[in-house]
Coordinates of C-alpha atoms and ligand atoms in Angstrom, one line a residue:
X111 CA 99.2 69.4 83.3
X112 CA 101.5 72.2 85.8
X113 CA 104.9 71.5 82.9
X114 CA 103.6 73.3 79.8
X115 CA 102.6 76.8 82.4
X116 CA 104.4 79.5 81.6
X117 CA 105.2 82.6 84.4
X118 CA 102.7 84.9 84.4
X119 CA 103.4 88.7 84.8
X120 CA 104.0 90.7 87.9
X121 CA 101.6 92.1 89.1
X122 CA 102.5 95.7 87.8
X123 CA 101.3 97.4 91.8
X124 CA 102.5 95.3 93.9
X125 CA 104.8 93.4 92.1
X126 CA 107.3 96.0 93.3
X127 CA 107.2 95.8 96.7
X128 CA 108.8 92.1 95.7
X129 CA 111.4 93.4 93.8
X130 CA 112.1 95.8 95.9
X131 CA 112.6 94.2 99.6
X132 CA 115.2 92.1 96.7
X133 CA 117.5 95.7 96.3
X134 CA 120.3 95.4 97.7
X135 CA 120.8 99.4 97.5
X136 CA 121.2 101.6 101.5
X137 CA 119.1 105.1 99.6
X138 CA 116.1 102.8 98.2
X139 CA 112.7 104.4 98.2
X140 CA 109.9 102.5 97.9
X141 CA 107.2 104.6 96.3
X142 CA 105.2 102.3 94.5
X143 CA 102.1 100.7 96.8
X144 CA 99.7 103.2 97.6
X145 CA 100.3 102.3 101.5
X146 CA 100.8 105.3 103.6
X147 CA 104.3 106.7 105.9
X148 CA 104.5 108.3 108.3
X149 CA 107.2 111.3 109.0
X150 CA 109.9 108.3 110.2
X151 CA 108.7 106.6 106.6
X152 CA 106.7 103.7 108.9
X153 CA 103.3 102.8 108.5
X154 CA 100.8 103.1 111.9
X155 CA 98.8 101.3 113.6
X156 CA 96.4 104.3 114.4
X157 CA 96.0 104.5 118.2
X158 CA 92.8 104.6 117.2
X159 CA 92.9 101.3 115.8
X160 CA 95.0 99.7 118.9
X161 CA 93.0 100.9 121.5
X162 CA 89.2 99.8 119.7
X163 CA 91.8 96.1 119.5
X164 CA 92.7 95.8 123.4
X165 CA 88.5 96.4 123.5
X166 CA 87.6 94.0 121.2
X167 CA 90.4 92.0 122.9
X168 CA 88.6 91.4 126.2
X169 CA 85.3 91.7 125.0
X170 CA 85.6 89.1 122.0
X171 CA 83.4 86.0 122.6
X172 CA 83.8 83.6 119.9
X173 CA 85.2 83.3 116.8
X174 CA 82.4 81.9 114.9
X175 CA 81.5 82.8 111.4
X176 CA 80.0 86.4 110.3
X177 CA 77.0 86.3 108.4
X178 CA 76.9 86.2 104.6
X179 CA 77.2 89.7 104.5
X180 CA 78.8 91.1 107.3
X181 CA 78.0 93.3 110.5
X182 CA 74.6 94.2 110.6
X183 CA 76.9 97.1 113.0
X184 CA 79.6 97.8 110.5
X185 CA 77.3 97.1 107.4
X186 CA 75.0 100.5 108.7
X187 CA 77.9 102.3 109.7
X188 CA 79.1 101.7 106.4
X189 CA 76.4 103.4 105.2
X190 CA 76.7 106.6 107.7
X191 CA 80.1 107.2 106.1
X192 CA 78.6 107.4 102.5
X193 CA 75.7 108.9 102.6
X194 CA 76.4 111.1 106.1
X195 CA 73.8 110.1 108.9
X196 CA 69.9 111.6 107.5
X197 CA 70.0 110.9 104.1
X198 CA 66.8 109.8 102.2
X199 CA 68.3 106.2 100.6
X200 CA 69.1 105.7 104.5
X201 CA 65.7 105.9 105.8
X202 CA 63.8 105.4 103.0
X203 CA 66.0 101.6 103.6
X204 CA 67.5 102.2 99.8
X205 CA 70.9 100.7 100.6
X206 CA 71.9 97.4 101.0
X207 CA 75.7 97.4 102.5
X208 CA 77.9 93.3 102.0
X209 CA 80.8 93.8 104.3
X210 CA 84.2 92.6 101.6
X211 CA 87.4 92.0 102.0
X212 CA 88.6 95.1 101.2
X213 CA 88.3 97.3 98.5
X214 CA 89.0 95.1 95.7
X215 CA 86.9 92.2 97.5
X216 CA 83.8 95.6 97.6
X217 CA 84.7 95.4 93.3
X218 CA 85.1 91.9 92.8
X219 CA 81.6 90.7 94.8
X220 CA 80.1 93.8 91.9
X221 CA 81.8 92.3 88.9
X222 CA 80.2 89.5 90.0
X223 CA 77.2 90.6 90.9
X224 CA 76.4 93.1 87.0
X225 CA 77.4 90.0 85.4
X226 CA 74.6 87.8 86.8
X227 CA 72.0 90.1 87.1
X228 CA 73.7 91.4 83.2
X229 CA 75.7 88.7 81.3
X230 CA 75.3 91.3 78.5
X231 CA 77.2 94.9 80.2
X232 CA 80.5 96.2 79.8
X233 CA 81.9 98.1 82.8
X234 CA 83.6 101.9 81.1
X235 CA 87.0 102.7 82.4
X236 CA 88.6 105.9 82.8
X237 CA 92.0 106.0 81.4
X238 CA 94.5 106.3 83.0
X239 CA 92.3 103.4 85.3
X240 CA 93.7 101.6 88.3
X241 CA 95.4 98.6 86.4
X242 CA 94.2 96.1 88.6
X243 CA 90.6 97.1 87.6
X244 CA 90.7 95.9 84.2
X245 CA 91.9 92.3 85.7
X246 CA 89.4 92.6 88.3
X247 CA 86.1 92.4 86.1
X248 CA 87.7 90.4 83.2
X249 CA 87.9 88.0 85.8
X250 CA 84.6 88.3 86.0
X251 CA 84.3 87.6 82.8
X252 CA 82.5 90.7 82.4
X253 CA 84.1 93.0 79.0
X254 CA 85.9 95.6 79.8
X255 CA 86.0 99.0 77.8
X256 CA 87.2 102.3 78.4
X257 CA 86.6 106.1 78.1
X258 CA 88.9 108.9 78.4
X259 CA 89.6 111.1 81.6
X260 CA 93.1 112.5 81.7
X261 CA 94.2 115.4 79.5
X262 CA 98.5 115.2 79.7
X263 CA 98.4 119.3 79.0
X264 CA 96.4 120.5 81.5
X265 CA 97.2 117.7 84.0
X266 CA 93.3 117.8 84.5
X267 CA 90.5 115.8 83.8
X268 CA 89.6 115.6 80.1
X269 CA 86.0 116.2 80.7
X270 CA 84.5 117.0 77.6
X271 CA 86.2 113.8 76.2
X272 CA 84.7 111.9 79.1
X273 CA 80.6 113.8 78.1
X274 CA 81.0 112.9 74.5
X275 CA 81.8 109.6 75.5
X276 CA 79.0 109.0 77.8
X277 CA 76.6 109.7 75.2
X278 CA 78.1 106.2 73.1
X279 CA 77.8 104.0 76.5
X280 CA 75.2 101.4 75.4
X281 CA 72.2 101.6 78.5
X282 CA 72.6 99.6 81.5
X283 CA 76.5 99.2 80.8
X284 CA 78.7 100.3 83.8
X285 CA 80.6 104.2 84.4
X286 CA 83.2 103.1 87.4
X287 CA 84.1 106.4 88.8
X288 CA 86.7 107.1 91.2
X289 CA 84.3 108.5 94.2
X290 CA 87.2 111.0 95.0
X291 CA 91.5 111.6 95.1
X292 CA 91.8 109.8 90.9
X293 CA 94.3 106.4 91.3
X294 CA 96.5 107.7 89.3
X295 CA 96.1 111.2 88.8
X296 CA 95.2 113.0 91.4
X297 CA 92.5 114.5 88.8
X298 CA 89.4 114.8 90.4
X299 CA 86.3 115.5 88.4
X300 CA 84.4 118.9 90.3
X301 CA 81.4 119.1 91.3
X302 CA 80.4 121.0 88.6
X303 CA 81.4 118.0 87.0
X304 CA 79.9 115.5 89.1
X305 CA 76.4 117.1 87.7
X306 CA 77.3 117.0 84.9
X307 CA 78.3 113.4 84.6
X308 CA 75.8 112.2 87.0
X309 CA 72.9 114.0 84.6
X310 CA 74.6 112.0 81.7
X311 CA 73.8 108.3 84.0
X312 CA 70.7 109.0 85.0
X313 CA 69.7 109.7 81.6
X314 CA 70.9 107.1 79.6
X315 CA 70.2 105.2 82.2
X316 CA 74.1 104.0 82.6
X317 CA 74.6 102.3 86.0
X318 CA 77.8 103.7 88.2
X319 CA 79.9 101.7 90.3
X320 CA 81.8 104.8 92.5
X321 CA 86.0 103.1 93.5
X322 CA 85.9 104.7 97.1
X323 CA 88.9 103.7 98.5
X324 CA 90.3 107.3 99.2
X325 CA 86.9 108.6 101.5
X326 CA 89.7 111.0 103.6
X327 CA 93.1 111.4 101.9
X328 CA 91.8 113.8 99.9
X329 CA 90.1 117.4 101.6
X330 CA 87.5 115.5 104.3
X331 CA 85.3 113.1 105.3
X332 CA 82.4 114.9 104.5
X333 CA 84.1 117.1 100.9
X334 CA 85.5 113.8 99.0
X335 CA 81.6 112.4 99.1
X336 CA 80.5 115.2 97.8
X337 CA 80.9 112.9 94.2
X338 CA 79.4 110.5 95.6
X339 CA 76.3 111.8 96.6
X340 CA 75.6 113.7 93.6
X341 CA 75.6 110.7 91.9
X342 CA 73.1 110.0 94.9
X343 CA 70.4 112.7 94.2
X344 CA 70.5 111.6 90.0
X345 CA 70.7 108.4 90.3
X346 CA 68.2 105.7 91.4
X347 CA 70.6 102.7 91.1
X348 CA 74.2 102.8 91.1
X349 CA 77.5 100.4 93.8
X350 CA 79.2 102.0 96.1
X351 CA 83.0 100.4 96.5
X352 CA 84.4 101.5 100.0
X353 CA 88.1 100.4 101.8
X354 CA 88.8 101.5 104.7
X355 CA 92.3 100.6 103.9
X356 CA 94.2 103.6 103.5
X357 CA 91.3 105.5 105.9
X358 CA 92.3 103.3 109.2
X359 CA 95.4 102.2 107.7
X360 CA 94.3 98.3 107.9
X361 CA 95.8 97.1 105.0
X362 CA 96.1 94.0 106.0
X363 CA 93.3 93.2 107.8
X364 CA 91.7 93.4 104.0
X365 CA 87.9 95.5 105.4
X366 CA 85.5 96.8 102.3
X367 CA 82.1 97.1 102.0
X368 CA 80.1 96.8 99.1
X369 CA 76.6 99.4 99.3
X370 CA 74.1 98.5 96.5
X371 CA 71.1 101.4 95.6
X372 CA 68.5 100.1 94.7
X373 CA 64.5 102.1 93.6
X374 CA 63.4 101.0 96.3
X375 CA 63.8 98.9 99.8
X376 CA 62.4 95.8 97.8
X377 CA 64.4 96.3 95.3
X378 CA 67.6 96.8 97.2
X379 CA 66.1 93.1 99.7
X380 CA 66.1 91.3 96.4
X381 CA 69.5 92.5 94.9
X382 CA 71.1 91.5 98.4
X383 CA 69.9 88.1 98.0
X384 CA 72.3 87.6 94.9
X385 CA 75.0 89.6 96.8
X386 CA 75.4 87.1 99.0
X387 CA 75.2 84.3 96.5
X388 CA 78.4 85.6 95.4
X389 CA 79.8 86.4 97.8
X390 CA 78.9 82.7 99.5
X391 CA 80.6 81.1 96.1
X392 CA 83.5 82.7 96.5
X393 CA 84.9 83.8 100.0
X394 CA 82.0 82.2 102.4
X395 CA 81.3 84.5 104.5
X396 CA 83.9 87.9 105.5
X397 CA 86.6 88.2 108.1
X398 CA 85.6 89.7 111.6
X399 CA 88.4 91.4 112.7
X400 CA 88.7 94.1 110.7
X401 CA 85.0 94.6 110.2
X402 CA 84.8 95.0 114.1
X403 CA 87.8 97.5 114.7
X404 CA 85.8 99.7 112.0
X405 CA 83.3 99.1 113.6
X406 CA 84.3 100.2 117.3
X407 CA 85.8 103.4 116.5
X408 CA 82.9 104.7 114.1
X409 CA 80.4 103.9 116.4
X410 CA 81.7 105.0 119.1
X411 CA 81.9 109.7 119.1
X412 CA 85.2 110.1 122.2
X413 CA 86.8 106.8 118.9
X414 CA 85.8 108.9 116.1
X415 CA 86.4 112.3 117.1
X416 CA 90.2 111.5 117.7
X417 CA 90.1 108.5 114.2
X418 CA 88.9 112.1 112.2
X419 CA 92.3 113.6 113.4
X420 CA 94.5 110.8 112.8
X421 CA 93.1 110.7 109.1
X422 CA 93.4 114.8 108.8
X423 CA 96.9 114.4 110.2
X424 CA 97.6 111.9 107.6
X425 CA 96.1 114.0 105.2
X426 CA 98.2 117.2 105.5
X427 CA 101.2 114.9 106.0
X428 CA 100.5 113.9 102.4
X429 CA 100.1 117.8 101.1
X430 CA 102.7 119.1 102.5
X431 CA 104.9 116.4 101.1
X432 CA 103.2 117.8 97.4
X433 CA 104.2 121.1 98.1
X434 CA 108.0 119.9 99.2
X435 CA 108.3 117.2 96.5
X436 CA 107.8 121.2 94.5
X437 CA 110.0 123.2 95.9
X438 CA 112.4 119.9 96.4
X439 CA 112.2 119.6 92.3
X440 CA 113.0 122.6 91.3
X441 CA 115.9 123.0 93.8
X442 CA 117.3 120.1 92.1
X443 CA 117.3 121.4 88.6
X444 CA 113.8 118.9 87.6
X445 CA 114.1 121.6 84.9
X446 CA 109.7 121.1 84.3
X447 CA 107.0 122.8 85.9
X448 CA 106.0 119.7 88.7
X449 CA 103.2 122.9 90.3
X450 CA 100.2 120.6 88.9
X451 CA 101.0 118.4 91.5
X452 CA 100.4 120.7 94.4
X453 CA 96.4 120.7 92.9
X454 CA 96.6 117.3 92.4
X455 CA 94.3 114.9 96.1
X456 CA 95.2 111.7 97.2
X457 CA 98.0 109.5 97.4
X458 CA 99.3 109.8 94.6
X459 CA 101.4 112.1 91.9
X460 CA 100.7 111.5 87.6
X461 CA 104.5 112.8 88.2
X462 CA 104.1 112.2 83.4
X463 CA 107.5 110.5 83.7
X464 CA 108.1 107.9 81.4
X465 CA 108.0 104.5 80.8
X466 CA 111.9 104.7 80.0
X467 CA 112.4 107.5 83.1
X468 CA 110.2 104.9 85.2
X469 CA 113.2 102.1 84.2
X470 CA 116.4 105.3 85.3
X471 CA 115.3 105.5 88.5
X472 CA 114.9 101.5 89.6
X473 CA 118.3 100.5 87.9
X474 CA 120.2 103.4 87.9
X475 CA 119.0 105.2 91.7
X476 CA 116.9 101.7 93.8
X477 CA 113.9 104.3 93.2
X478 CA 110.4 102.8 92.9
X479 CA 107.3 103.8 90.7
X480 CA 104.7 102.9 89.0
X481 CA 105.6 101.9 85.2
X482 CA 102.9 105.0 84.4
X483 CA 104.6 106.7 85.9
X484 CA 102.4 107.5 89.7
X485 CA 105.0 108.0 92.8
X486 CA 103.5 107.3 96.2
X487 CA 103.6 111.0 97.4
X488 CA 102.4 109.3 101.1
X489 CA 105.8 107.4 100.5
X490 CA 107.7 110.9 100.4
X491 CA 109.4 112.0 103.5
X492 CA 112.0 115.0 104.6
X493 CA 114.7 112.0 105.4
X494 CA 114.2 111.0 101.3
X495 CA 113.0 113.8 99.3
X496 CA 116.7 115.1 98.7
X497 CA 117.4 111.7 96.9
X498 CA 113.5 111.0 95.6
X499 CA 113.7 114.4 93.7
X500 CA 117.8 114.8 92.6
X501 CA 117.0 110.4 91.8
X502 CA 113.9 112.3 89.4
X503 CA 116.5 115.1 87.4
X504 CA 118.7 112.6 87.0
X505 CA 116.9 111.2 84.3
X506 CA 114.8 113.5 83.0
X507 CA 118.8 114.8 81.6
Ligands
LMR127 C1 97.8 101.1 94.6 O1 96.5 101.5 93.7 O2 98.9 101.1 95.1 C2 97.0 100.6 95.7 O3 95.5 100.4 96.2 C3 97.4 99.5 96.5 C4 97.0 98.3 95.3 O4 96.3 96.8 95.8 O5 97.2 98.4 94.1

């Protein structure tokens, strides 16, 4: 059976890391995968994470299974960080949360859940989107469609086209929205635009699914939740996929959550029973370590305060790199106005480089970025900036 298998293509993001690791060029730069690096080029373990881990190490008494839907404290803290502590959705118990292996795990549980309760539903993705989105929903046997999102001429959101497309999405379909820090473009909806989209979803019976992987990497924890909370003002039912990979730097611990909001607590409870079946038939129950770290930090006011400072440091460094990138491209004679990059949000810059230029960057300079032209700004440092911008100026010639 296996002899006839042809190799599948490499993953367009994680496959780059594998290629990068084999590149012998000492000046190589990996700006592919969305992983934060500090000014020394390291992906650090946050000090608050270390402290929480030390506490857990001394207090942990068992490695027995977690419940199918994970730690109760983690679920409730995850809801609080998304909606704010006193949100009516929480007091009315309209939300139910399952702890998942990363944000991708949350998306897959969401996909399996939608397929289970509404198999005919299509999932609508922004054009462009994270390249793994169509794979995750396709793997759950859901139909995947796309709506216009980005306008290269303005390097901003193609809002009119997006709104027009929404009018043609059938009721009962799922609209995937990036909660903040749109991946790959860094172009986010304004509050006004969120109002329009959320109202259209409510009016037309479209189910919003918010991929919320970068809370705190845009303008701040609260600021970045504005879109989700506007959706909460308009829509009785929606889903939120949270990731703690980036904002806690817990990439390899696989820590995420899927939160489902229903019209009332009974519906939320019934939905939870189906979410648990989706989990049980996939990975049975979530890993504990990462979830415990997050719960320890979010549940302790002192640790939480210090974590918020660490998060702000990461966010500020990325924004500093955005400005330095724009300046250095100019100094290196890139010959284009890249100032829009300073206004993008999150880890990524959607550079406008063509697939040929991306390939030339890799072949001539060992600079690795995603084929769409997406560059991980969070991987730039003062040390690699000149080399990077010289390389970009070269392929633009
Ligand atoms: C990315 O977009 O680079 C990250 O979300 C990592 C991943 O899993 O692709």
